[in-house]
Amino acid sequence: MIDFRYHLVSLISVFLALAVGIVLGAGPLREGIGESLTGQVEALRADRDALRTELEAAIVDVNDRDAWIGAMGEQAAAGRLDGRTVAVVALPGADDGDVAAVVDSLGVAGAQVSAAARLTDAWTTTDPTFRQTFAQQLAGYLDPAPAADASPEEVMALALAQTLRDWASADNPNPAILLELLRGGDQPFITLQDDPTSAVGSVVVVGPRPVPEAAEASPSPTAEPELDAAAIVGAVVGTLPTVTIGASDDLILQIREAGLPTSTIDSIGEVPATVSVPFALAAELGGQHGRYGFAASANRPVPPLVDLAAPVEVPAGEDQG
């Protein structure tokens, strides 16, 4: 039978081992562990500083590249759209800075931006029955009339396109009526700071930037219906030569997959995309459709250089180039 002395010796051994561990931890082992941890922290800090330096250098390189592309683009675009009238139409969610950059790029090329319109959220937030009734009202003023199976959004887009095309026609009151219908009421479908200064011969549609992945992964349970932007662009394309600039994974991909006879530019928000706008529009007016940008669905990174003939002066109200 194990006696008391055995228990006492066991307890003494345990406490002795504990004391030795404390002594070692407070002495040589602690110093070794501390030095190891300190070295790892210093190495991580050095890696962080190196990455920060590399990132700062990369940002400088990108800014320098964008400045060079912008300057060269301005020189090459100068006068390429002289005498051309253009409308810029921003879709819901389009960034104001992107819209302003597109307007500036068209101005550098000599184009006259006769109208700048923005589609509102009413295209999706209003009651579908109301939109259907409203579209039927618009259809009575459209020439040519919309297809029998056209959606309300397509009819409204066609109304906007015909308004821009036929504006200032002395013998056609419909454009002014359509414009007031589209921007009137408590929930206007478009906003337009000023009336168009003239009829337009082409349209540039500006879409929103890509949606961040985090937002896509956790959609809101009360998310609003999505706008059928490709159908809207399709209605405009059937009325006027059109270039659309937007996100490669959303609007632009939809248009390209639909095979619409129009030109598209992906990678909105980047300098090369904005610089491409006047060149793409010149090519479109010259009858050349293209898919420009860096996405897999693009067929070339930049538009071709197309020299347009001087536009023919036509009476107000008739189609312009």
PDB file of C-alpha atoms in Angstrom:
ATOM      1  CA  MET A   1       0.000   0.000   0.000  1.00  0.00           C
ATOM      2  CA  ILE A   2       1.287   3.389  -0.976  1.00  0.00           C
ATOM      3  CA  ASP A   3       2.121   5.331   2.179  1.00  0.00           C
ATOM      4  CA  PHE A   4       2.144   9.032   2.966  1.00  0.00           C
ATOM      5  CA  ARG A   5       5.835   9.443   2.165  1.00  0.00           C
ATOM      6  CA  TYR A   6       5.210   8.365  -1.432  1.00  0.00           C
ATOM      7  CA  HIS A   7       2.550  11.041  -1.806  1.00  0.00           C
ATOM      8  CA  LEU A   8       4.847  13.616  -0.292  1.00  0.00           C
ATOM      9  CA  VAL A   9       7.696  12.738  -2.646  1.00  0.00           C
ATOM     10  CA  SER A  10       5.339  12.917  -5.621  1.00  0.00           C
ATOM     11  CA  LEU A  11       4.081  16.351  -4.634  1.00  0.00           C
ATOM     12  CA  ILE A  12       7.621  17.589  -4.096  1.00  0.00           C
ATOM     13  CA  SER A  13       8.572  16.320  -7.579  1.00  0.00           C
ATOM     14  CA  VAL A  14       5.647  18.132  -9.180  1.00  0.00           C
ATOM     15  CA  PHE A  15       6.443  21.431  -7.485  1.00  0.00           C
ATOM     16  CA  LEU A  16      10.129  21.031  -8.299  1.00  0.00           C
ATOM     17  CA  ALA A  17       9.350  20.501 -11.988  1.00  0.00           C
ATOM     18  CA  LEU A  18       7.078  23.550 -11.925  1.00  0.00           C
ATOM     19  CA  ALA A  19       9.796  25.640 -10.321  1.00  0.00           C
ATOM     20  CA  VAL A  20      12.349  24.522 -12.900  1.00  0.00           C
ATOM     21  CA  GLY A  21       9.933  25.432 -15.682  1.00  0.00           C
ATOM     22  CA  ILE A  22       9.387  28.881 -14.227  1.00  0.00           C
ATOM     23  CA  VAL A  23      13.106  29.442 -13.878  1.00  0.00           C
ATOM     24  CA  LEU A  24      13.793  28.365 -17.437  1.00  0.00           C
ATOM     25  CA  GLY A  25      10.898  30.427 -18.770  1.00  0.00           C
ATOM     26  CA  ALA A  26      12.198  33.470 -16.990  1.00  0.00           C
ATOM     27  CA  GLY A  27      15.703  32.844 -18.187  1.00  0.00           C
ATOM     28  CA  PRO A  28      17.304  31.298 -21.275  1.00  0.00           C
ATOM     29  CA  LEU A  29      14.139  29.938 -22.928  1.00  0.00           C
ATOM     30  CA  ARG A  30      12.287  33.223 -22.550  1.00  0.00           C
ATOM     31  CA  GLU A  31      15.141  35.072 -24.157  1.00  0.00           C
ATOM     32  CA  GLY A  32      15.198  32.641 -27.092  1.00  0.00           C
ATOM     33  CA  ILE A  33      11.445  32.816 -27.641  1.00  0.00           C
ATOM     34  CA  GLY A  34      11.447  36.578 -27.269  1.00  0.00           C
ATOM     35  CA  GLU A  35      14.243  36.989 -29.762  1.00  0.00           C
ATOM     36  CA  SER A  36      12.459  34.692 -32.233  1.00  0.00           C
ATOM     37  CA  LEU A  37       9.173  36.598 -31.963  1.00  0.00           C
ATOM     38  CA  THR A  38      10.948  39.935 -32.234  1.00  0.00           C
ATOM     39  CA  GLY A  39      12.691  38.775 -35.393  1.00  0.00           C
ATOM     40  CA  GLN A  40       9.416  37.623 -36.947  1.00  0.00           C
ATOM     41  CA  VAL A  41       7.694  40.914 -36.135  1.00  0.00           C
ATOM     42  CA  GLU A  42      10.554  42.905 -37.622  1.00  0.00           C
ATOM     43  CA  ALA A  43      10.487  40.752 -40.775  1.00  0.00           C
ATOM     44  CA  LEU A  44       6.738  41.248 -41.152  1.00  0.00           C
ATOM     45  CA  ARG A  45       7.138  44.985 -40.642  1.00  0.00           C
ATOM     46  CA  ALA A  46       9.840  45.096 -43.318  1.00  0.00           C
ATOM     47  CA  ASP A  47       7.612  43.137 -45.739  1.00  0.00           C
ATOM     48  CA  ARG A  48       4.747  45.534 -45.058  1.00  0.00           C
ATOM     49  CA  ASP A  49       6.916  48.565 -45.712  1.00  0.00           C
ATOM     50  CA  ALA A  50       8.248  47.020 -48.925  1.00  0.00           C
ATOM     51  CA  LEU A  51       4.732  46.256 -50.170  1.00  0.00           C
ATOM     52  CA  ARG A  52       3.614  49.784 -49.337  1.00  0.00           C
ATOM     53  CA  THR A  53       6.544  51.201 -51.297  1.00  0.00           C
ATOM     54  CA  GLU A  54       5.751  48.949 -54.264  1.00  0.00           C
ATOM     55  CA  LEU A  55       2.073  49.972 -54.152  1.00  0.00           C
ATOM     56  CA  GLU A  56       2.925  53.666 -54.068  1.00  0.00           C
ATOM     57  CA  ALA A  57       5.266  53.202 -57.027  1.00  0.00           C
ATOM     58  CA  ALA A  58       2.580  51.281 -58.926  1.00  0.00           C
ATOM     59  CA  ILE A  59       0.038  54.051 -58.298  1.00  0.00           C
ATOM     60  CA  VAL A  60       2.485  56.630 -59.626  1.00  0.00           C
ATOM     61  CA  ASP A  61       3.103  54.484 -62.710  1.00  0.00           C
ATOM     62  CA  VAL A  62      -0.639  54.096 -63.367  1.00  0.00           C
ATOM     63  CA  ASN A  63      -1.250  57.823 -62.946  1.00  0.00           C
ATOM     64  CA  ASP A  64       1.621  58.628 -65.309  1.00  0.00           C
ATOM     65  CA  ARG A  65       0.300  56.123 -67.842  1.00  0.00           C
ATOM     66  CA  ASP A  66      -3.218  57.549 -67.624  1.00  0.00           C
ATOM     67  CA  ALA A  67      -1.906  61.093 -68.038  1.00  0.00           C
ATOM     68  CA  TRP A  68       0.027  60.038 -71.140  1.00  0.00           C
ATOM     69  CA  ILE A  69      -2.976  58.202 -72.610  1.00  0.00           C
ATOM     70  CA  GLY A  70      -5.226  61.177 -71.902  1.00  0.00           C
ATOM     71  CA  ALA A  71      -2.850  63.667 -73.512  1.00  0.00           C
ATOM     72  CA  MET A  72      -2.297  61.523 -76.601  1.00  0.00           C
ATOM     73  CA  GLY A  73      -6.017  60.851 -76.844  1.00  0.00           C
ATOM     74  CA  GLU A  74      -6.825  64.548 -76.822  1.00  0.00           C
ATOM     75  CA  GLN A  75      -4.362  65.224 -79.617  1.00  0.00           C
ATOM     76  CA  ALA A  76      -5.642  62.360 -81.750  1.00  0.00           C
ATOM     77  CA  ALA A  77      -9.323  63.168 -81.101  1.00  0.00           C
ATOM     78  CA  ALA A  78      -9.141  66.910 -81.795  1.00  0.00           C
ATOM     79  CA  GLY A  79     -11.588  67.837 -84.549  1.00  0.00           C
ATOM     80  CA  ARG A  80     -12.598  64.250 -85.258  1.00  0.00           C
ATOM     81  CA  LEU A  81     -16.269  64.983 -84.477  1.00  0.00           C
ATOM     82  CA  ASP A  82     -16.465  68.574 -85.712  1.00  0.00           C
ATOM     83  CA  GLY A  83     -20.021  69.528 -86.586  1.00  0.00           C
ATOM     84  CA  ARG A  84     -21.563  66.449 -84.970  1.00  0.00           C
ATOM     85  CA  THR A  85     -24.405  66.749 -82.474  1.00  0.00           C
ATOM     86  CA  VAL A  86     -24.540  64.209 -79.668  1.00  0.00           C
ATOM     87  CA  ALA A  87     -26.758  63.409 -76.701  1.00  0.00           C
ATOM     88  CA  VAL A  88     -25.325  61.821 -73.562  1.00  0.00           C
ATOM     89  CA  VAL A  89     -27.788  59.579 -71.720  1.00  0.00           C
ATOM     90  CA  ALA A  90     -26.852  58.321 -68.246  1.00  0.00           C
ATOM     91  CA  LEU A  91     -28.482  55.174 -66.916  1.00  0.00           C
ATOM     92  CA  PRO A  92     -29.510  54.896 -63.244  1.00  0.00           C
ATOM     93  CA  GLY A  93     -26.437  54.452 -61.082  1.00  0.00           C
ATOM     94  CA  ALA A  94     -24.031  56.037 -63.561  1.00  0.00           C
ATOM     95  CA  ASP A  95     -21.269  57.974 -61.816  1.00  0.00           C
ATOM     96  CA  ASP A  96     -21.477  61.757 -62.268  1.00  0.00           C
ATOM     97  CA  GLY A  97     -17.717  61.911 -62.753  1.00  0.00           C
ATOM     98  CA  ASP A  98     -17.877  59.340 -65.545  1.00  0.00           C
ATOM     99  CA  VAL A  99     -20.663  61.273 -67.276  1.00  0.00           C
ATOM    100  CA  ALA A 100     -18.701  64.529 -67.042  1.00  0.00           C
ATOM    101  CA  ALA A 101     -15.573  62.815 -68.394  1.00  0.00           C
ATOM    102  CA  VAL A 102     -17.520  61.489 -71.395  1.00  0.00           C
ATOM    103  CA  VAL A 103     -18.963  64.936 -72.106  1.00  0.00           C
ATOM    104  CA  ASP A 104     -15.469  66.448 -71.915  1.00  0.00           C
ATOM    105  CA  SER A 105     -14.006  63.833 -74.264  1.00  0.00           C
ATOM    106  CA  LEU A 106     -16.711  64.531 -76.845  1.00  0.00           C
ATOM    107  CA  GLY A 107     -16.089  68.259 -76.561  1.00  0.00           C
ATOM    108  CA  VAL A 108     -12.355  67.770 -77.126  1.00  0.00           C
ATOM    109  CA  ALA A 109     -13.213  65.942 -80.356  1.00  0.00           C
ATOM    110  CA  GLY A 110     -15.309  68.891 -81.531  1.00  0.00           C
ATOM    111  CA  ALA A 111     -18.759  67.407 -80.934  1.00  0.00           C
ATOM    112  CA  GLN A 112     -21.626  69.523 -79.685  1.00  0.00           C
ATOM    113  CA  VAL A 113     -23.348  67.843 -76.738  1.00  0.00           C
ATOM    114  CA  SER A 114     -26.864  69.074 -77.399  1.00  0.00           C
ATOM    115  CA  ALA A 115     -28.508  67.259 -74.495  1.00  0.00           C
ATOM    116  CA  ALA A 116     -27.479  65.462 -71.316  1.00  0.00           C
ATOM    117  CA  ALA A 117     -30.257  63.324 -69.865  1.00  0.00           C
ATOM    118  CA  ARG A 118     -30.360  60.887 -66.965  1.00  0.00           C
ATOM    119  CA  LEU A 119     -32.804  58.038 -66.534  1.00  0.00           C
ATOM    120  CA  THR A 120     -34.276  57.943 -63.027  1.00  0.00           C
ATOM    121  CA  ASP A 121     -35.086  55.039 -60.744  1.00  0.00           C
ATOM    122  CA  ALA A 122     -38.744  55.437 -61.752  1.00  0.00           C
ATOM    123  CA  TRP A 123     -37.989  53.099 -64.666  1.00  0.00           C
ATOM    124  CA  THR A 124     -38.048  50.245 -62.133  1.00  0.00           C
ATOM    125  CA  THR A 125     -39.658  51.570 -58.949  1.00  0.00           C
ATOM    126  CA  THR A 126     -43.005  52.721 -60.338  1.00  0.00           C
ATOM    127  CA  ASP A 127     -45.919  50.314 -60.528  1.00  0.00           C
ATOM    128  CA  PRO A 128     -45.706  48.052 -63.622  1.00  0.00           C
ATOM    129  CA  THR A 129     -49.340  48.732 -64.477  1.00  0.00           C
ATOM    130  CA  PHE A 130     -48.674  52.462 -64.409  1.00  0.00           C
ATOM    131  CA  ARG A 131     -45.647  52.049 -66.675  1.00  0.00           C
ATOM    132  CA  GLN A 132     -47.714  50.008 -69.108  1.00  0.00           C
ATOM    133  CA  THR A 133     -50.424  52.677 -69.249  1.00  0.00           C
ATOM    134  CA  PHE A 134     -47.844  55.441 -69.545  1.00  0.00           C
ATOM    135  CA  ALA A 135     -46.115  53.639 -72.424  1.00  0.00           C
ATOM    136  CA  GLN A 136     -49.419  53.366 -74.263  1.00  0.00           C
ATOM    137  CA  GLN A 137     -49.846  57.124 -73.897  1.00  0.00           C
ATOM    138  CA  LEU A 138     -46.362  57.748 -75.306  1.00  0.00           C
ATOM    139  CA  ALA A 139     -46.909  55.388 -78.228  1.00  0.00           C
ATOM    140  CA  GLY A 140     -49.505  57.719 -79.718  1.00  0.00           C
ATOM    141  CA  TYR A 141     -46.793  60.318 -80.361  1.00  0.00           C
ATOM    142  CA  LEU A 142     -44.134  57.997 -81.816  1.00  0.00           C
ATOM    143  CA  ASP A 143     -43.237  57.786 -85.490  1.00  0.00           C
ATOM    144  CA  PRO A 144     -42.436  55.101 -86.348  1.00  0.00           C
ATOM    145  CA  ALA A 145     -44.626  53.394 -83.782  1.00  0.00           C
ATOM    146  CA  PRO A 146     -43.094  50.834 -81.433  1.00  0.00           C
ATOM    147  CA  ALA A 147     -43.446  47.121 -82.066  1.00  0.00           C
ATOM    148  CA  ALA A 148     -46.632  45.564 -80.756  1.00  0.00           C
ATOM    149  CA  ASP A 149     -44.702  43.456 -78.241  1.00  0.00           C
ATOM    150  CA  ALA A 150     -42.385  46.259 -77.070  1.00  0.00           C
ATOM    151  CA  SER A 151     -41.991  46.510 -73.304  1.00  0.00           C
ATOM    152  CA  PRO A 152     -42.884  49.758 -71.498  1.00  0.00           C
ATOM    153  CA  GLU A 153     -39.154  50.416 -70.997  1.00  0.00           C
ATOM    154  CA  GLU A 154     -38.479  50.004 -74.714  1.00  0.00           C
ATOM    155  CA  VAL A 155     -41.334  52.378 -75.570  1.00  0.00           C
ATOM    156  CA  MET A 156     -40.026  54.995 -73.141  1.00  0.00           C
ATOM    157  CA  ALA A 157     -36.495  54.649 -74.523  1.00  0.00           C
ATOM    158  CA  LEU A 158     -37.841  54.991 -78.055  1.00  0.00           C
ATOM    159  CA  ALA A 159     -39.722  58.124 -76.981  1.00  0.00           C
ATOM    160  CA  LEU A 160     -36.511  59.649 -75.614  1.00  0.00           C
ATOM    161  CA  ALA A 161     -34.553  58.738 -78.749  1.00  0.00           C
ATOM    162  CA  GLN A 162     -37.166  60.204 -81.091  1.00  0.00           C
ATOM    163  CA  THR A 163     -37.358  63.334 -78.953  1.00  0.00           C
ATOM    164  CA  LEU A 164     -33.618  63.850 -79.298  1.00  0.00           C
ATOM    165  CA  ARG A 165     -33.627  63.015 -83.015  1.00  0.00           C
ATOM    166  CA  ASP A 166     -36.542  65.261 -83.964  1.00  0.00           C
ATOM    167  CA  TRP A 167     -36.023  68.157 -81.538  1.00  0.00           C
ATOM    168  CA  ALA A 168     -36.561  71.679 -82.934  1.00  0.00           C
ATOM    169  CA  SER A 169     -38.687  70.441 -85.827  1.00  0.00           C
ATOM    170  CA  ALA A 170     -40.886  73.365 -86.807  1.00  0.00           C
ATOM    171  CA  ASP A 171     -43.743  71.192 -88.059  1.00  0.00           C
ATOM    172  CA  ASN A 172     -43.603  68.409 -85.469  1.00  0.00           C
ATOM    173  CA  PRO A 173     -44.833  69.187 -81.938  1.00  0.00           C
ATOM    174  CA  ASN A 174     -44.418  65.610 -80.738  1.00  0.00           C
ATOM    175  CA  PRO A 175     -40.816  65.892 -79.427  1.00  0.00           C
ATOM    176  CA  ALA A 176     -41.755  68.666 -77.021  1.00  0.00           C
ATOM    177  CA  ILE A 177     -44.835  66.724 -75.877  1.00  0.00           C
ATOM    178  CA  LEU A 178     -42.829  63.553 -75.341  1.00  0.00           C
ATOM    179  CA  LEU A 179     -40.158  65.405 -73.384  1.00  0.00           C
ATOM    180  CA  GLU A 180     -42.693  66.940 -71.028  1.00  0.00           C
ATOM    181  CA  LEU A 181     -44.350  63.566 -70.478  1.00  0.00           C
ATOM    182  CA  LEU A 182     -41.031  61.883 -69.703  1.00  0.00           C
ATOM    183  CA  ARG A 183     -39.750  64.509 -67.276  1.00  0.00           C
ATOM    184  CA  GLY A 184     -43.062  65.655 -65.792  1.00  0.00           C
ATOM    185  CA  GLY A 185     -45.119  64.442 -62.853  1.00  0.00           C
ATOM    186  CA  ASP A 186     -44.177  63.483 -59.316  1.00  0.00           C
ATOM    187  CA  GLN A 187     -41.979  60.625 -60.537  1.00  0.00           C
ATOM    188  CA  PRO A 188     -40.239  61.774 -63.724  1.00  0.00           C
ATOM    189  CA  PHE A 189     -38.608  59.114 -65.869  1.00  0.00           C
ATOM    190  CA  ILE A 190     -35.765  61.390 -66.969  1.00  0.00           C
ATOM    191  CA  THR A 191     -34.039  64.473 -65.656  1.00  0.00           C
ATOM    192  CA  LEU A 192     -32.772  67.072 -68.059  1.00  0.00           C
ATOM    193  CA  GLN A 193     -31.228  70.265 -66.758  1.00  0.00           C
ATOM    194  CA  ASP A 194     -31.869  72.172 -69.978  1.00  0.00           C
ATOM    195  CA  ASP A 195     -33.876  71.554 -73.120  1.00  0.00           C
ATOM    196  CA  PRO A 196     -31.854  70.151 -76.032  1.00  0.00           C
ATOM    197  CA  THR A 197     -30.087  72.887 -77.967  1.00  0.00           C
ATOM    198  CA  SER A 198     -30.685  71.089 -81.262  1.00  0.00           C
ATOM    199  CA  ALA A 199     -31.647  67.765 -82.757  1.00  0.00           C
ATOM    200  CA  VAL A 200     -28.938  65.142 -82.328  1.00  0.00           C
ATOM    201  CA  GLY A 201     -27.372  62.731 -84.766  1.00  0.00           C
ATOM    202  CA  SER A 202     -25.999  60.200 -82.270  1.00  0.00           C
ATOM    203  CA  VAL A 203     -26.157  59.074 -78.651  1.00  0.00           C
ATOM    204  CA  VAL A 204     -23.609  58.000 -76.057  1.00  0.00           C
ATOM    205  CA  VAL A 205     -25.101  55.908 -73.246  1.00  0.00           C
ATOM    206  CA  VAL A 206     -23.200  55.881 -69.937  1.00  0.00           C
ATOM    207  CA  GLY A 207     -23.779  52.952 -67.599  1.00  0.00           C
ATOM    208  CA  PRO A 208     -22.795  52.404 -63.957  1.00  0.00           C
ATOM    209  CA  ARG A 209     -19.491  51.053 -62.728  1.00  0.00           C
ATOM    210  CA  PRO A 210     -19.125  47.398 -61.683  1.00  0.00           C
ATOM    211  CA  VAL A 211     -20.933  46.359 -58.512  1.00  0.00           C
ATOM    212  CA  PRO A 212     -18.460  45.426 -55.731  1.00  0.00           C
ATOM    213  CA  GLU A 213     -18.267  41.674 -55.127  1.00  0.00           C
ATOM    214  CA  ALA A 214     -19.341  42.059 -51.491  1.00  0.00           C
ATOM    215  CA  ALA A 215     -22.564  43.764 -52.569  1.00  0.00           C
ATOM    216  CA  GLU A 216     -23.257  41.022 -55.118  1.00  0.00           C
ATOM    217  CA  ALA A 217     -22.685  38.286 -52.543  1.00  0.00           C
ATOM    218  CA  SER A 218     -25.233  39.648 -50.056  1.00  0.00           C
ATOM    219  CA  PRO A 219     -28.162  41.215 -51.919  1.00  0.00           C
ATOM    220  CA  SER A 220     -30.747  43.094 -49.916  1.00  0.00           C
ATOM    221  CA  PRO A 221     -34.043  41.226 -49.377  1.00  0.00           C
ATOM    222  CA  THR A 222     -35.801  44.419 -50.517  1.00  0.00           C
ATOM    223  CA  ALA A 223     -33.646  44.937 -53.615  1.00  0.00           C
ATOM    224  CA  GLU A 224     -35.304  46.890 -56.403  1.00  0.00           C
ATOM    225  CA  PRO A 225     -36.045  45.232 -59.757  1.00  0.00           C
ATOM    226  CA  GLU A 226     -33.168  45.434 -62.204  1.00  0.00           C
ATOM    227  CA  LEU A 227     -33.381  47.715 -65.212  1.00  0.00           C
ATOM    228  CA  ASP A 228     -33.409  45.939 -68.579  1.00  0.00           C
ATOM    229  CA  ALA A 229     -30.700  48.269 -69.811  1.00  0.00           C
ATOM    230  CA  ALA A 230     -29.882  46.185 -72.874  1.00  0.00           C
ATOM    231  CA  ALA A 231     -33.475  46.485 -74.116  1.00  0.00           C
ATOM    232  CA  ILE A 232     -33.377  50.244 -73.555  1.00  0.00           C
ATOM    233  CA  VAL A 233     -30.127  50.588 -75.488  1.00  0.00           C
ATOM    234  CA  GLY A 234     -31.615  48.405 -78.212  1.00  0.00           C
ATOM    235  CA  ALA A 235     -34.521  50.825 -78.634  1.00  0.00           C
ATOM    236  CA  VAL A 236     -32.133  53.772 -78.906  1.00  0.00           C
ATOM    237  CA  VAL A 237     -29.882  51.901 -81.346  1.00  0.00           C
ATOM    238  CA  GLY A 238     -32.816  51.467 -83.685  1.00  0.00           C
ATOM    239  CA  THR A 239     -33.254  55.246 -83.843  1.00  0.00           C
ATOM    240  CA  LEU A 240     -29.773  56.789 -83.714  1.00  0.00           C
ATOM    241  CA  PRO A 241     -26.136  55.634 -83.993  1.00  0.00           C
ATOM    242  CA  THR A 242     -25.193  54.729 -80.445  1.00  0.00           C
ATOM    243  CA  VAL A 243     -22.092  54.025 -78.377  1.00  0.00           C
ATOM    244  CA  THR A 244     -22.458  52.566 -74.889  1.00  0.00           C
ATOM    245  CA  ILE A 245     -19.772  52.699 -72.204  1.00  0.00           C
ATOM    246  CA  GLY A 246     -20.220  50.666 -69.045  1.00  0.00           C
ATOM    247  CA  ALA A 247     -19.121  47.744 -66.893  1.00  0.00           C
ATOM    248  CA  SER A 248     -17.811  44.693 -68.708  1.00  0.00           C
ATOM    249  CA  ASP A 249     -19.607  42.238 -66.419  1.00  0.00           C
ATOM    250  CA  ASP A 250     -23.078  43.749 -66.651  1.00  0.00           C
ATOM    251  CA  LEU A 251     -24.512  46.189 -69.197  1.00  0.00           C
ATOM    252  CA  ILE A 252     -21.807  45.807 -71.831  1.00  0.00           C
ATOM    253  CA  LEU A 253     -21.873  42.022 -71.628  1.00  0.00           C
ATOM    254  CA  GLN A 254     -25.666  42.028 -72.066  1.00  0.00           C
ATOM    255  CA  ILE A 255     -25.456  44.210 -75.172  1.00  0.00           C
ATOM    256  CA  ARG A 256     -22.671  42.137 -76.693  1.00  0.00           C
ATOM    257  CA  GLU A 257     -24.450  38.866 -76.025  1.00  0.00           C
ATOM    258  CA  ALA A 258     -27.637  40.294 -77.568  1.00  0.00           C
ATOM    259  CA  GLY A 259     -25.712  41.036 -80.763  1.00  0.00           C
ATOM    260  CA  LEU A 260     -27.052  44.583 -81.076  1.00  0.00           C
ATOM    261  CA  PRO A 261     -25.743  46.562 -84.085  1.00  0.00           C
ATOM    262  CA  THR A 262     -23.902  49.107 -81.991  1.00  0.00           C
ATOM    263  CA  SER A 263     -20.513  49.879 -80.440  1.00  0.00           C
ATOM    264  CA  THR A 264     -19.606  49.201 -76.828  1.00  0.00           C
ATOM    265  CA  ILE A 265     -16.725  50.162 -74.528  1.00  0.00           C
ATOM    266  CA  ASP A 266     -16.045  48.235 -71.336  1.00  0.00           C
ATOM    267  CA  SER A 267     -13.965  49.149 -68.255  1.00  0.00           C
ATOM    268  CA  ILE A 268     -15.859  52.347 -67.452  1.00  0.00           C
ATOM    269  CA  GLY A 269     -14.092  54.545 -64.905  1.00  0.00           C
ATOM    270  CA  GLU A 270     -10.686  53.949 -66.457  1.00  0.00           C
ATOM    271  CA  VAL A 271      -8.942  56.561 -68.588  1.00  0.00           C
ATOM    272  CA  PRO A 272      -8.517  54.354 -71.694  1.00  0.00           C
ATOM    273  CA  ALA A 273     -12.276  53.743 -71.785  1.00  0.00           C
ATOM    274  CA  THR A 274     -13.135  57.439 -71.617  1.00  0.00           C
ATOM    275  CA  VAL A 275     -10.514  58.325 -74.228  1.00  0.00           C
ATOM    276  CA  SER A 276     -12.021  55.707 -76.557  1.00  0.00           C
ATOM    277  CA  VAL A 277     -15.482  57.322 -76.629  1.00  0.00           C
ATOM    278  CA  PRO A 278     -14.994  59.885 -79.457  1.00  0.00           C
ATOM    279  CA  PHE A 279     -13.072  57.368 -81.577  1.00  0.00           C
ATOM    280  CA  ALA A 280     -15.765  54.728 -81.096  1.00  0.00           C
ATOM    281  CA  LEU A 281     -18.451  57.260 -81.998  1.00  0.00           C
ATOM    282  CA  ALA A 282     -16.600  58.317 -85.146  1.00  0.00           C
ATOM    283  CA  ALA A 283     -16.312  54.660 -86.164  1.00  0.00           C
ATOM    284  CA  GLU A 284     -19.997  54.099 -85.398  1.00  0.00           C
ATOM    285  CA  LEU A 285     -21.006  57.095 -87.509  1.00  0.00           C
ATOM    286  CA  GLY A 286     -18.803  55.639 -90.231  1.00  0.00           C
ATOM    287  CA  GLY A 287     -20.735  52.375 -90.102  1.00  0.00           C
ATOM    288  CA  GLN A 288     -18.214  50.352 -88.088  1.00  0.00           C
ATOM    289  CA  HIS A 289     -19.503  48.591 -84.978  1.00  0.00           C
ATOM    290  CA  GLY A 290     -16.971  47.429 -82.420  1.00  0.00           C
ATOM    291  CA  ARG A 291     -16.517  45.874 -78.996  1.00  0.00           C
ATOM    292  CA  TYR A 292     -13.711  47.863 -77.432  1.00  0.00           C
ATOM    293  CA  GLY A 293     -11.874  47.363 -74.159  1.00  0.00           C
ATOM    294  CA  PHE A 294     -10.081  44.751 -72.126  1.00  0.00           C
ATOM    295  CA  ALA A 295     -12.852  42.272 -71.302  1.00  0.00           C
ATOM    296  CA  ALA A 296     -12.894  38.795 -72.821  1.00  0.00           C
ATOM    297  CA  SER A 297     -15.957  39.807 -74.861  1.00  0.00           C
ATOM    298  CA  ALA A 298     -14.090  42.688 -76.587  1.00  0.00           C
ATOM    299  CA  ASN A 299     -12.768  42.220 -80.118  1.00  0.00           C
ATOM    300  CA  ARG A 300     -10.116  44.945 -79.954  1.00  0.00           C
ATOM    301  CA  PRO A 301      -8.675  47.155 -77.191  1.00  0.00           C
ATOM    302  CA  VAL A 302      -9.172  50.510 -78.933  1.00  0.00           C
ATOM    303  CA  PRO A 303     -11.383  51.816 -81.756  1.00  0.00           C
ATOM    304  CA  PRO A 304      -9.967  52.389 -85.238  1.00  0.00           C
ATOM    305  CA  LEU A 305      -9.127  55.887 -86.449  1.00  0.00           C
ATOM    306  CA  VAL A 306     -11.951  56.890 -88.776  1.00  0.00           C
ATOM    307  CA  ASP A 307     -11.950  60.204 -90.633  1.00  0.00           C
ATOM    308  CA  LEU A 308     -15.527  61.319 -91.231  1.00  0.00           C
ATOM    309  CA  ALA A 309     -16.659  63.483 -94.089  1.00  0.00           C
ATOM    310  CA  ALA A 310     -17.947  66.906 -93.084  1.00  0.00           C
ATOM    311  CA  PRO A 311     -21.605  66.655 -92.032  1.00  0.00           C
ATOM    312  CA  VAL A 312     -24.162  67.875 -94.544  1.00  0.00           C
ATOM    313  CA  GLU A 313     -26.235  70.798 -93.373  1.00  0.00           C
ATOM    314  CA  VAL A 314     -29.890  69.764 -93.180  1.00  0.00           C
ATOM    315  CA  PRO A 315     -33.019  71.684 -92.161  1.00  0.00           C
ATOM    316  CA  ALA A 316     -34.015  71.481 -88.511  1.00  0.00           C
ATOM    317  CA  GLY A 317     -36.104  68.430 -87.721  1.00  0.00           C
ATOM    318  CA  GLU A 318     -34.483  66.146 -90.260  1.00  0.00           C
ATOM    319  CA  ASP A 319     -31.981  63.418 -89.427  1.00  0.00           C
ATOM    320  CA  GLN A 320     -28.454  64.633 -88.794  1.00  0.00           C
ATOM    321  CA  GLY A 321     -25.152  62.750 -88.742  1.00  0.00           C
TER     322      GLY A 321
END
